[in-house]
Amino acid sequence: MTVHTKNGLLTSAFIRIMGNSIARLSKQKRVCIITYHRILEHADPLLDNEPDVATFYWQMKVLAEHFNVLPLHEAVLAMKEDRLPPRAVCISFDDGYRSTHDLALPILKEFNLPATVFVTTAYLGEGNMWNDRIIEAIRRVPDGALDLQEIGMGVHTLHSLADRRQLIKKINDGSKYLSSDDRLNVILKLEKLTGDKSSAGLMLTRDMLVNLTKAGIEIGGHTITHPILTKLDDDVARHEIVGSKKVLEEIIGKPLRLFAYPNGKVGKDFDARHLAMAKDAGYVAAFTTAIGAASKNDDFYQIPRSRPWDVTPFLFQLRLLRWLAGLGSYGDRNIHDIKKRALLIAFHFPPQSASSGIQRTLSFTRNLPECGWEPMVLSAHPMAYEQKNSSQLNQLPPTTIIKRSYALDAKRHLGIAGRYPEMIALPDRWISWLFSAVPVGLYLIRRYQPKVIWSTFPISTAHLIGLCLQRLTGLPWVADFRDPMLQSEYPKSKLQRKIYAWIERQTMQHCTRVMFTTQSASNSYKKRFPDVPQEKFMVIENGYDEDGFAAAEAAAKHQPANVERSKITLLHSGVLYTEGRDPSAFFAAIANLKAKGLLNQHNFEVILRAPGDDAHFEAMIQQHDLTGMVRVANPVPYREALAEMLEVDGLLLFQGTPFNRQIPAKIYEYFRARKPIFGLLDLAGDTASVLNAAGFHDLAAMNSADAITEALLRFVEKIDAGQAHVASDAVVYASSRKHRARQLSQLFEDASESTADSVLMMSHHH
């Protein structure tokens, strides 16, 4: 006996013993339903997910020798009756490729193995599936630049197989969820641009279907055109399901009993409507593409199917055994049980009240449930916050999961008179949060099984927590930078800048998607990280909360009518800084107008609501002799702040050069308040661009007292005359936080989808 034969016998004995033990010890009897599409005559580097004949041969050989291969319909009946044999396996093919007849059938006959073929009827005997047309179009393009701007896919350079694979994936991903007509239009334009017209001949003919049936292969339904059913109207989806069944029954002369959903992702590619349609059509079972084994506990119209991606016989069989043991499943299995959860990591979250940045995470937490996602929040313990106000927590549903882990502020808790060693505050003052947040995050992930992690800057420790959790769990991670971490003037410390740069690199490398609040911020990162795929970047701006404004407006209706004011009141709501949002020149301009007798405490007032360092700004007011004209006001609950915006005559926005690539969140609240806006800005910055685009032109350079003096006087005169510009309905509509939450929910879907696809392609990384 040779060593090879001895090893083969040992492997066979091991697989059988393990399989039988799993069947005896498991509370549920399971079956693995293996899925194939094309079988290739020779390995194809552009179709590296599809097995060639040699690979398919050894896979069928090990199934025949070590597993109990059942006809799929019989396996369904055995599941219902809980009489599945140990090591139960079924074989299926999707779409209806002629290689099933020409290449797979002879091998199936050799090993006397049953199989089921799910057929898409529109391509029988002619034409190719849309994804194959994309592959063939890109295959034949010569090396060099390929301009696909006409179909919205940009310009691509093709020099290697990796370049072609990446482009094929991009076009496939961009086309999969289009309507059939739109997808066909993209493919026709692609074939015109590439000069390729794929030849027919990849699909089964009607005669081949008859031959398969005579050979004992069962035929199942797979729709007419292979659409994403959730993208169709109900009548069209029903026609796809029922129509293909009728066509196939006419060809083979037998009733169809089994159906497979195109693309097959539970809750994404089909939903409860399509389960009912399959049942009404007369199918006794329907199949998804969830990874893992099936049992009697599965919905028989949502039975999972998948294929081990391992490239050696032993690992191929071992993965089947893991699935039969109930291990290694991936993807939603039952549409009625889907709970799409997201773990949101945010330092700025109520009761923290010193930053308007809390509104971004707060609004996502409130609005994501309407988009089908349940958010969980991992934040810092309130002791970490210098200013606190818990009123906004009342805006959240009481069932919202919020965990707060231990965190210290190095300045307040570890410093002396506000001074502290830099080493204990790297990358920021709240680095202590990392050490408690990671274990708490792991607990949340184990208990609630979120599908995606989201972390938001500032502070940078939030991204460190997201990075650790992603590396420990493999979950998709969406990193919300909001604005650039590294800026020309911040951080000032060389060591802190170095650490920030490291966090940026790690985040860009390991996150699944990356978010920004402005296009220029996104563009700057694309330029700095040219190797990061462009599709990884997404811009989701800040916005306003309609519910907050509705409550503020309702409260205002119950207030006694105000006596007509004799003075024009301007409001700045939020934090000011000594750099970047410095009101010094603005105060000097008011002092100029006061000196000229144009403004005084009887006709003009400025309110600085919660500017931060109250004592500093009060000293500045006294220095410019503006007491009675400018006043610092204490923080108020969020809805009171919104109500104040609705009450005043105009709103002030400070955003200087250090923040040119940032847009303050309050700008969208200012739009919704429909009040005139006076901008004190770097006129070359993003905020100035947004204001100009929205029709606001009362702007002045933040550091120029002369420019502000002239512009402020014009602004006050426009308000007094009732001619100052306010945001249009279109601008207000586009700025809603509910709209931003819908954008984020789609980003979560894309990130989850991307990770699921990478799981299916793991064979190329082993």
Short mmCIF file of C-alpha atoms in Angstrom, two decimals, residues 30-393:
data_model
loop_
_atom_site.label_atom_id
_atom_site.label_comp_id
_atom_site.label_asym_id
_atom_site.label_seq_id
_atom_site.Cartn_x
_atom_site.Cartn_y
_atom_site.Cartn_z
CA ARG A 30 -28.64 19.10 8.44
CA VAL A 31 -27.90 19.01 4.73
CA CYS A 32 -25.39 21.07 2.73
CA ILE A 33 -26.72 22.23 -0.62
CA ILE A 34 -23.78 23.03 -2.88
CA THR A 35 -24.20 25.61 -5.64
CA TYR A 36 -22.38 25.92 -8.95
CA HIS A 37 -22.79 28.19 -11.95
CA ARG A 38 -20.40 27.57 -14.82
CA ILE A 39 -17.98 24.67 -15.15
CA LEU A 40 -14.93 25.71 -17.18
CA GLU A 41 -13.07 23.54 -19.65
CA HIS A 42 -9.86 25.25 -18.54
CA ALA A 43 -9.10 27.59 -15.64
CA ASP A 44 -9.92 31.22 -16.49
CA PRO A 45 -8.18 34.00 -14.52
CA LEU A 46 -11.19 36.30 -15.04
CA LEU A 47 -13.55 33.63 -13.71
CA ASP A 48 -11.53 32.48 -10.74
CA ASN A 49 -14.67 31.76 -8.70
CA GLU A 50 -15.75 29.09 -11.20
CA PRO A 51 -14.19 25.59 -11.08
CA ASP A 52 -12.61 23.98 -14.11
CA VAL A 53 -13.38 20.39 -15.08
CA ALA A 54 -10.47 18.97 -13.09
CA THR A 55 -11.56 20.75 -9.91
CA PHE A 56 -15.20 19.78 -10.40
CA TYR A 57 -14.12 16.17 -10.93
CA TRP A 58 -12.28 15.84 -7.60
CA GLN A 59 -15.11 17.62 -5.79
CA MET A 60 -17.69 15.14 -7.15
CA LYS A 61 -15.33 12.27 -6.35
CA VAL A 62 -15.02 13.20 -2.66
CA LEU A 63 -18.78 13.80 -2.42
CA ALA A 64 -19.48 10.38 -3.91
CA GLU A 65 -16.96 8.62 -1.65
CA HIS A 66 -17.50 10.37 1.67
CA PHE A 67 -20.98 11.93 1.69
CA ASN A 68 -24.59 10.93 1.12
CA VAL A 69 -25.64 12.89 -1.97
CA LEU A 70 -29.44 13.25 -2.20
CA PRO A 71 -31.73 14.56 -4.92
CA LEU A 72 -32.69 18.05 -3.78
CA HIS A 73 -36.45 17.40 -3.71
CA GLU A 74 -35.92 14.26 -1.64
CA ALA A 75 -33.70 16.21 0.75
CA VAL A 76 -36.47 18.77 1.25
CA LEU A 77 -38.93 16.00 2.15
CA ALA A 78 -36.36 14.37 4.45
CA MET A 79 -35.79 17.72 6.20
CA LYS A 80 -39.51 18.13 6.82
CA GLU A 81 -39.72 14.62 8.27
CA ASP A 82 -36.42 14.95 10.19
CA ARG A 83 -34.91 11.84 8.57
CA LEU A 84 -31.82 13.25 6.87
CA PRO A 85 -28.90 10.78 6.79
CA PRO A 86 -25.50 11.75 8.21
CA ARG A 87 -23.18 13.66 5.87
CA ALA A 88 -26.15 14.72 3.70
CA VAL A 89 -25.28 16.82 0.64
CA CYS A 90 -27.13 18.06 -2.46
CA ILE A 91 -25.75 19.47 -5.73
CA SER A 92 -27.31 22.37 -7.64
CA PHE A 93 -26.47 24.61 -10.60
CA ASP A 94 -27.78 28.13 -11.21
CA ASP A 95 -28.70 30.11 -14.33
CA GLY A 96 -28.64 27.34 -16.93
CA TYR A 97 -25.16 27.28 -18.49
CA ARG A 98 -24.58 24.71 -21.21
CA SER A 99 -21.44 23.57 -19.36
CA THR A 100 -23.84 21.86 -16.96
CA HIS A 101 -24.87 19.61 -19.85
CA ASP A 102 -21.57 19.33 -21.73
CA LEU A 103 -19.04 19.17 -18.89
CA ALA A 104 -20.79 18.47 -15.57
CA LEU A 105 -23.33 15.85 -16.67
CA PRO A 106 -20.75 13.22 -17.77
CA ILE A 107 -18.99 13.52 -14.39
CA LEU A 108 -22.27 13.32 -12.49
CA LYS A 109 -23.14 10.18 -14.46
CA GLU A 110 -19.73 8.64 -13.74
CA PHE A 111 -20.28 8.95 -10.00
CA ASN A 112 -24.05 8.35 -10.20
CA LEU A 113 -24.80 11.69 -8.51
CA PRO A 114 -28.16 13.49 -8.64
CA ALA A 115 -28.37 17.26 -9.16
CA THR A 116 -30.82 20.12 -9.74
CA VAL A 117 -30.41 22.88 -12.35
CA PHE A 118 -32.17 26.22 -11.75
CA VAL A 119 -32.76 27.78 -15.17
CA THR A 120 -33.26 31.39 -16.27
CA THR A 121 -35.45 31.04 -19.34
CA ALA A 122 -34.78 34.26 -21.30
CA TYR A 123 -31.33 33.05 -22.37
CA LEU A 124 -32.20 29.49 -23.44
CA GLY A 125 -30.41 28.77 -26.70
CA GLU A 126 -29.36 32.35 -27.35
CA GLY A 127 -27.65 35.30 -25.75
CA ASN A 128 -25.53 35.43 -22.62
CA MET A 129 -26.13 36.47 -19.04
CA TRP A 130 -25.43 40.17 -18.48
CA ASN A 131 -22.46 39.51 -16.18
CA ASP A 132 -20.79 37.32 -18.81
CA ARG A 133 -21.19 40.08 -21.37
CA ILE A 134 -19.34 42.45 -19.03
CA ILE A 135 -16.51 39.95 -18.54
CA GLU A 136 -16.09 39.30 -22.26
CA ALA A 137 -16.17 43.02 -23.07
CA ILE A 138 -13.36 43.79 -20.63
CA ARG A 139 -11.41 40.62 -21.55
CA ARG A 140 -10.85 41.77 -25.13
CA VAL A 141 -9.92 45.39 -24.43
CA PRO A 142 -6.22 45.99 -25.20
CA ASP A 143 -3.91 47.19 -22.44
CA GLY A 144 -3.97 50.92 -21.80
CA ALA A 145 -6.59 53.51 -20.87
CA LEU A 146 -10.29 52.70 -21.11
CA ASP A 147 -12.64 55.66 -20.95
CA LEU A 148 -16.00 54.63 -19.46
CA GLN A 149 -17.19 58.11 -18.51
CA GLU A 150 -20.14 57.69 -20.86
CA ILE A 151 -21.57 55.03 -18.53
CA GLY A 152 -20.50 56.87 -15.36
CA MET A 153 -17.58 54.56 -14.57
CA GLY A 154 -14.66 56.98 -15.05
CA VAL A 155 -11.35 56.31 -16.81
CA HIS A 156 -9.39 53.14 -16.07
CA THR A 157 -5.89 51.95 -16.87
CA LEU A 158 -5.62 48.26 -17.74
CA HIS A 159 -2.16 46.74 -17.49
CA SER A 160 -2.72 43.52 -15.55
CA LEU A 161 -5.24 40.82 -14.75
CA ALA A 162 -5.80 42.49 -11.38
CA ASP A 163 -6.78 45.70 -13.18
CA ARG A 164 -9.32 43.81 -15.29
CA ARG A 165 -10.74 41.90 -12.33
CA GLN A 166 -11.16 45.12 -10.36
CA LEU A 167 -12.91 46.85 -13.26
CA ILE A 168 -15.20 43.87 -13.91
CA LYS A 169 -16.19 43.85 -10.23
CA LYS A 170 -16.84 47.60 -10.31
CA ILE A 171 -19.09 47.37 -13.37
CA ASN A 172 -20.87 44.29 -12.00
CA ASP A 173 -21.50 45.94 -8.64
CA GLY A 174 -22.69 49.11 -10.33
CA SER A 175 -25.06 47.24 -12.64
CA LYS A 176 -26.46 44.47 -10.45
CA TYR A 177 -29.16 46.54 -8.78
CA LEU A 178 -30.20 48.56 -11.83
CA SER A 179 -33.48 47.87 -13.55
CA SER A 180 -33.25 45.35 -16.43
CA ASP A 181 -33.62 48.14 -19.01
CA ASP A 182 -31.00 50.38 -17.38
CA ARG A 183 -28.59 47.48 -17.00
CA LEU A 184 -29.01 46.48 -20.63
CA ASN A 185 -28.37 50.08 -21.65
CA VAL A 186 -25.10 50.10 -19.66
CA ILE A 187 -23.98 46.82 -21.26
CA LEU A 188 -24.83 47.95 -24.79
CA LYS A 189 -22.85 51.15 -24.27
CA LEU A 190 -19.98 49.14 -22.76
CA GLU A 191 -19.89 46.79 -25.74
CA LYS A 192 -19.95 49.77 -28.08
CA LEU A 193 -17.07 51.45 -26.22
CA THR A 194 -14.98 48.26 -26.11
CA GLY A 195 -15.85 47.12 -29.60
CA ASP A 196 -16.94 43.74 -28.27
CA LYS A 197 -20.04 41.79 -29.18
CA SER A 198 -19.98 38.61 -27.13
CA SER A 199 -20.83 35.49 -29.05
CA ALA A 200 -23.80 33.40 -28.00
CA GLY A 201 -23.50 29.83 -26.89
CA LEU A 202 -22.88 29.86 -23.14
CA MET A 203 -26.42 28.84 -22.18
CA LEU A 204 -28.45 25.64 -22.35
CA THR A 205 -30.74 24.92 -25.30
CA ARG A 206 -34.21 23.45 -25.00
CA ASP A 207 -32.94 20.09 -26.27
CA MET A 208 -30.25 20.08 -23.61
CA LEU A 209 -32.89 20.69 -20.95
CA VAL A 210 -34.79 17.63 -22.18
CA ASN A 211 -31.57 15.56 -22.13
CA LEU A 212 -30.82 16.64 -18.57
CA THR A 213 -34.31 15.63 -17.48
CA LYS A 214 -33.96 12.22 -19.15
CA ALA A 215 -30.66 11.77 -17.31
CA GLY A 216 -32.44 12.24 -13.97
CA ILE A 217 -31.41 15.85 -13.38
CA GLU A 218 -34.20 17.89 -11.81
CA ILE A 219 -35.02 21.29 -13.33
CA GLY A 220 -35.97 24.24 -11.11
CA GLY A 221 -37.18 27.79 -11.72
CA HIS A 222 -34.88 30.82 -11.60
CA THR A 223 -37.10 33.55 -13.18
CA ILE A 224 -37.16 34.74 -16.78
CA THR A 225 -34.42 37.40 -16.87
CA HIS A 226 -32.60 36.95 -13.53
CA PRO A 227 -33.69 40.30 -12.03
CA ILE A 228 -33.28 41.55 -8.48
CA LEU A 229 -36.87 40.92 -7.40
CA THR A 230 -36.95 43.73 -4.83
CA LYS A 231 -36.32 46.21 -7.66
CA LEU A 232 -39.48 45.17 -9.51
CA ASP A 233 -43.13 46.06 -9.17
CA ASP A 234 -45.14 43.19 -7.71
CA ASP A 235 -46.86 42.32 -11.01
CA VAL A 236 -43.57 42.18 -12.87
CA ALA A 237 -41.93 40.09 -10.13
CA ARG A 238 -44.86 37.67 -10.16
CA HIS A 239 -44.59 37.34 -13.94
CA GLU A 240 -40.86 36.56 -13.62
CA ILE A 241 -41.54 33.78 -11.10
CA VAL A 242 -44.65 32.27 -12.68
CA GLY A 243 -43.71 32.84 -16.33
CA SER A 244 -40.41 30.96 -16.15
CA LYS A 245 -42.17 28.03 -14.45
CA LYS A 246 -44.67 27.71 -17.27
CA VAL A 247 -41.99 27.85 -19.96
CA LEU A 248 -39.85 25.17 -18.31
CA GLU A 249 -42.81 22.88 -17.61
CA GLU A 250 -43.77 23.06 -21.29
CA ILE A 251 -40.23 22.10 -22.33
CA ILE A 252 -39.63 19.17 -19.95
CA GLY A 253 -43.24 17.99 -19.61
CA LYS A 254 -43.07 17.85 -15.83
CA PRO A 255 -44.20 20.15 -13.02
CA LEU A 256 -41.47 22.25 -11.41
CA ARG A 257 -41.20 21.86 -7.65
CA LEU A 258 -38.17 23.97 -6.70
CA PHE A 259 -37.24 27.64 -7.14
CA ALA A 260 -34.06 29.68 -6.51
CA TYR A 261 -34.12 33.45 -5.97
CA PRO A 262 -31.80 35.35 -8.35
CA ASN A 263 -28.72 36.56 -6.48
CA GLY A 264 -30.44 35.16 -3.39
CA LYS A 265 -29.48 37.52 -0.56
CA VAL A 266 -32.20 37.43 2.09
CA GLY A 267 -33.97 40.74 2.56
CA LYS A 268 -31.88 42.47 -0.10
CA ASP A 269 -32.63 40.60 -3.33
CA PHE A 270 -36.05 39.27 -2.31
CA ASP A 271 -38.48 39.83 0.55
CA ALA A 272 -41.65 38.40 2.09
CA ARG A 273 -43.70 39.28 -1.01
CA HIS A 274 -41.59 36.98 -3.17
CA LEU A 275 -41.80 34.09 -0.70
CA ALA A 276 -45.58 34.27 -1.08
CA MET A 277 -45.30 34.50 -4.87
CA ALA A 278 -43.12 31.37 -5.04
CA LYS A 279 -45.57 29.50 -2.84
CA ASP A 280 -48.59 30.69 -4.85
CA ALA A 281 -46.86 29.62 -8.06
CA GLY A 282 -46.87 26.02 -6.82
CA TYR A 283 -43.26 25.63 -5.74
CA VAL A 284 -42.77 23.42 -2.67
CA ALA A 285 -39.44 24.98 -1.68
CA ALA A 286 -37.24 27.95 -2.59
CA PHE A 287 -33.53 28.60 -2.06
CA THR A 288 -31.30 31.52 -1.06
CA THR A 289 -27.54 32.09 -1.13
CA ALA A 290 -27.00 32.28 2.63
CA ILE A 291 -23.88 30.37 3.67
CA GLY A 292 -24.28 27.22 5.75
CA ALA A 293 -26.30 24.01 6.05
CA ALA A 294 -30.10 23.66 6.04
CA SER A 295 -32.34 21.93 8.60
CA LYS A 296 -36.03 21.43 9.36
CA ASN A 297 -35.94 24.67 11.38
CA ASP A 298 -35.38 26.71 8.22
CA ASP A 299 -38.26 28.31 6.36
CA PHE A 300 -38.74 26.00 3.37
CA TYR A 301 -39.01 29.02 1.09
CA GLN A 302 -35.68 30.35 2.42
CA ILE A 303 -33.37 27.33 2.34
CA PRO A 304 -29.65 28.28 2.34
CA ARG A 305 -27.24 27.14 -0.38
CA SER A 306 -23.52 27.78 -0.82
CA ARG A 307 -20.28 26.18 -1.96
CA PRO A 308 -17.04 25.67 -0.03
CA TRP A 309 -14.39 27.92 -1.51
CA ASP A 310 -11.46 25.79 -0.39
CA VAL A 311 -9.01 24.61 -3.04
CA THR A 312 -7.92 21.26 -1.56
CA PRO A 313 -10.10 18.16 -1.11
CA PHE A 314 -9.48 17.88 2.63
CA LEU A 315 -10.37 21.51 3.41
CA PHE A 316 -13.34 21.33 1.03
CA GLN A 317 -14.74 18.40 3.00
CA LEU A 318 -13.81 19.91 6.35
CA ARG A 319 -15.85 23.03 5.58
CA LEU A 320 -18.84 20.87 4.68
CA LEU A 321 -18.49 19.12 8.05
CA ARG A 322 -18.34 22.49 9.84
CA TRP A 323 -21.56 23.57 8.14
CA LEU A 324 -23.21 20.25 8.97
CA ALA A 325 -22.24 20.88 12.59
CA GLY A 326 -24.00 24.25 12.45
CA LEU A 327 -20.76 26.27 12.38
CA GLY A 328 -19.52 28.92 9.98
CA SER A 329 -22.88 30.15 8.74
CA TYR A 330 -22.90 33.65 7.23
CA GLY A 331 -25.65 35.94 6.06
CA ASP A 332 -29.30 36.39 7.01
CA ARG A 333 -31.28 33.16 6.81
CA ASN A 334 -34.86 34.24 7.47
CA ILE A 335 -36.40 37.45 6.26
CA HIS A 336 -38.74 37.53 9.25
CA ASP A 337 -35.84 37.43 11.70
CA ILE A 338 -33.64 40.07 10.10
CA LYS A 339 -32.37 42.65 12.53
CA LYS A 340 -29.84 44.85 10.86
CA ARG A 341 -27.90 46.38 13.72
CA ALA A 342 -25.09 48.90 13.56
CA LEU A 343 -22.61 49.70 16.35
CA LEU A 344 -22.05 53.47 16.44
CA ILE A 345 -18.89 54.62 18.25
CA ALA A 346 -19.10 58.31 19.18
CA PHE A 347 -17.53 60.39 21.92
CA HIS A 348 -19.76 63.39 21.16
CA PHE A 349 -23.14 62.10 22.27
CA PRO A 350 -25.62 63.34 24.88
CA PRO A 351 -25.26 64.28 27.68
CA GLN A 352 -22.14 65.95 26.22
CA SER A 353 -23.26 69.46 25.28
CA ALA A 354 -20.20 71.52 24.36
CA SER A 355 -20.22 70.60 20.65
CA SER A 356 -22.87 70.80 17.95
CA GLY A 357 -21.18 67.67 16.57
CA ILE A 358 -23.36 65.55 18.84
CA GLN A 359 -26.27 66.22 16.49
CA ARG A 360 -24.77 64.07 13.71
CA THR A 361 -24.63 60.87 15.76
CA LEU A 362 -27.85 61.71 17.61
CA SER A 363 -29.80 62.20 14.38
CA PHE A 364 -28.40 59.02 12.83
CA THR A 365 -29.42 57.13 15.98
CA ARG A 366 -32.95 58.56 15.79
CA ASN A 367 -33.51 58.16 12.05
CA LEU A 368 -31.76 54.91 11.12
CA PRO A 369 -34.62 52.71 12.46
CA GLU A 370 -36.91 54.19 9.79
CA CYS A 371 -34.34 52.98 7.23
CA GLY A 372 -34.34 49.39 8.55
CA TRP A 373 -31.28 49.62 10.84
CA GLU A 374 -31.17 49.35 14.64
CA PRO A 375 -28.36 51.51 16.02
CA MET A 376 -26.43 50.73 19.20
CA VAL A 377 -24.26 53.49 20.64
CA LEU A 378 -20.91 53.02 22.35
CA SER A 379 -19.97 56.33 23.99
CA ALA A 380 -17.92 57.64 26.91
CA HIS A 381 -18.95 57.88 30.54
CA PRO A 382 -20.44 61.33 31.32
CA MET A 383 -17.56 62.05 33.70
CA ALA A 384 -15.43 62.62 30.59
CA TYR A 385 -17.53 65.64 29.59
CA GLU A 386 -16.82 69.12 30.87
CA GLN A 387 -20.30 70.39 29.93
CA LYS A 388 -23.37 68.16 30.20
CA ASN A 389 -27.03 68.42 29.28
CA SER A 390 -29.13 65.25 29.20
CA SER A 391 -32.28 66.76 27.68
CA GLN A 392 -31.56 65.52 24.16
CA LEU A 393 -31.58 61.89 25.30
#
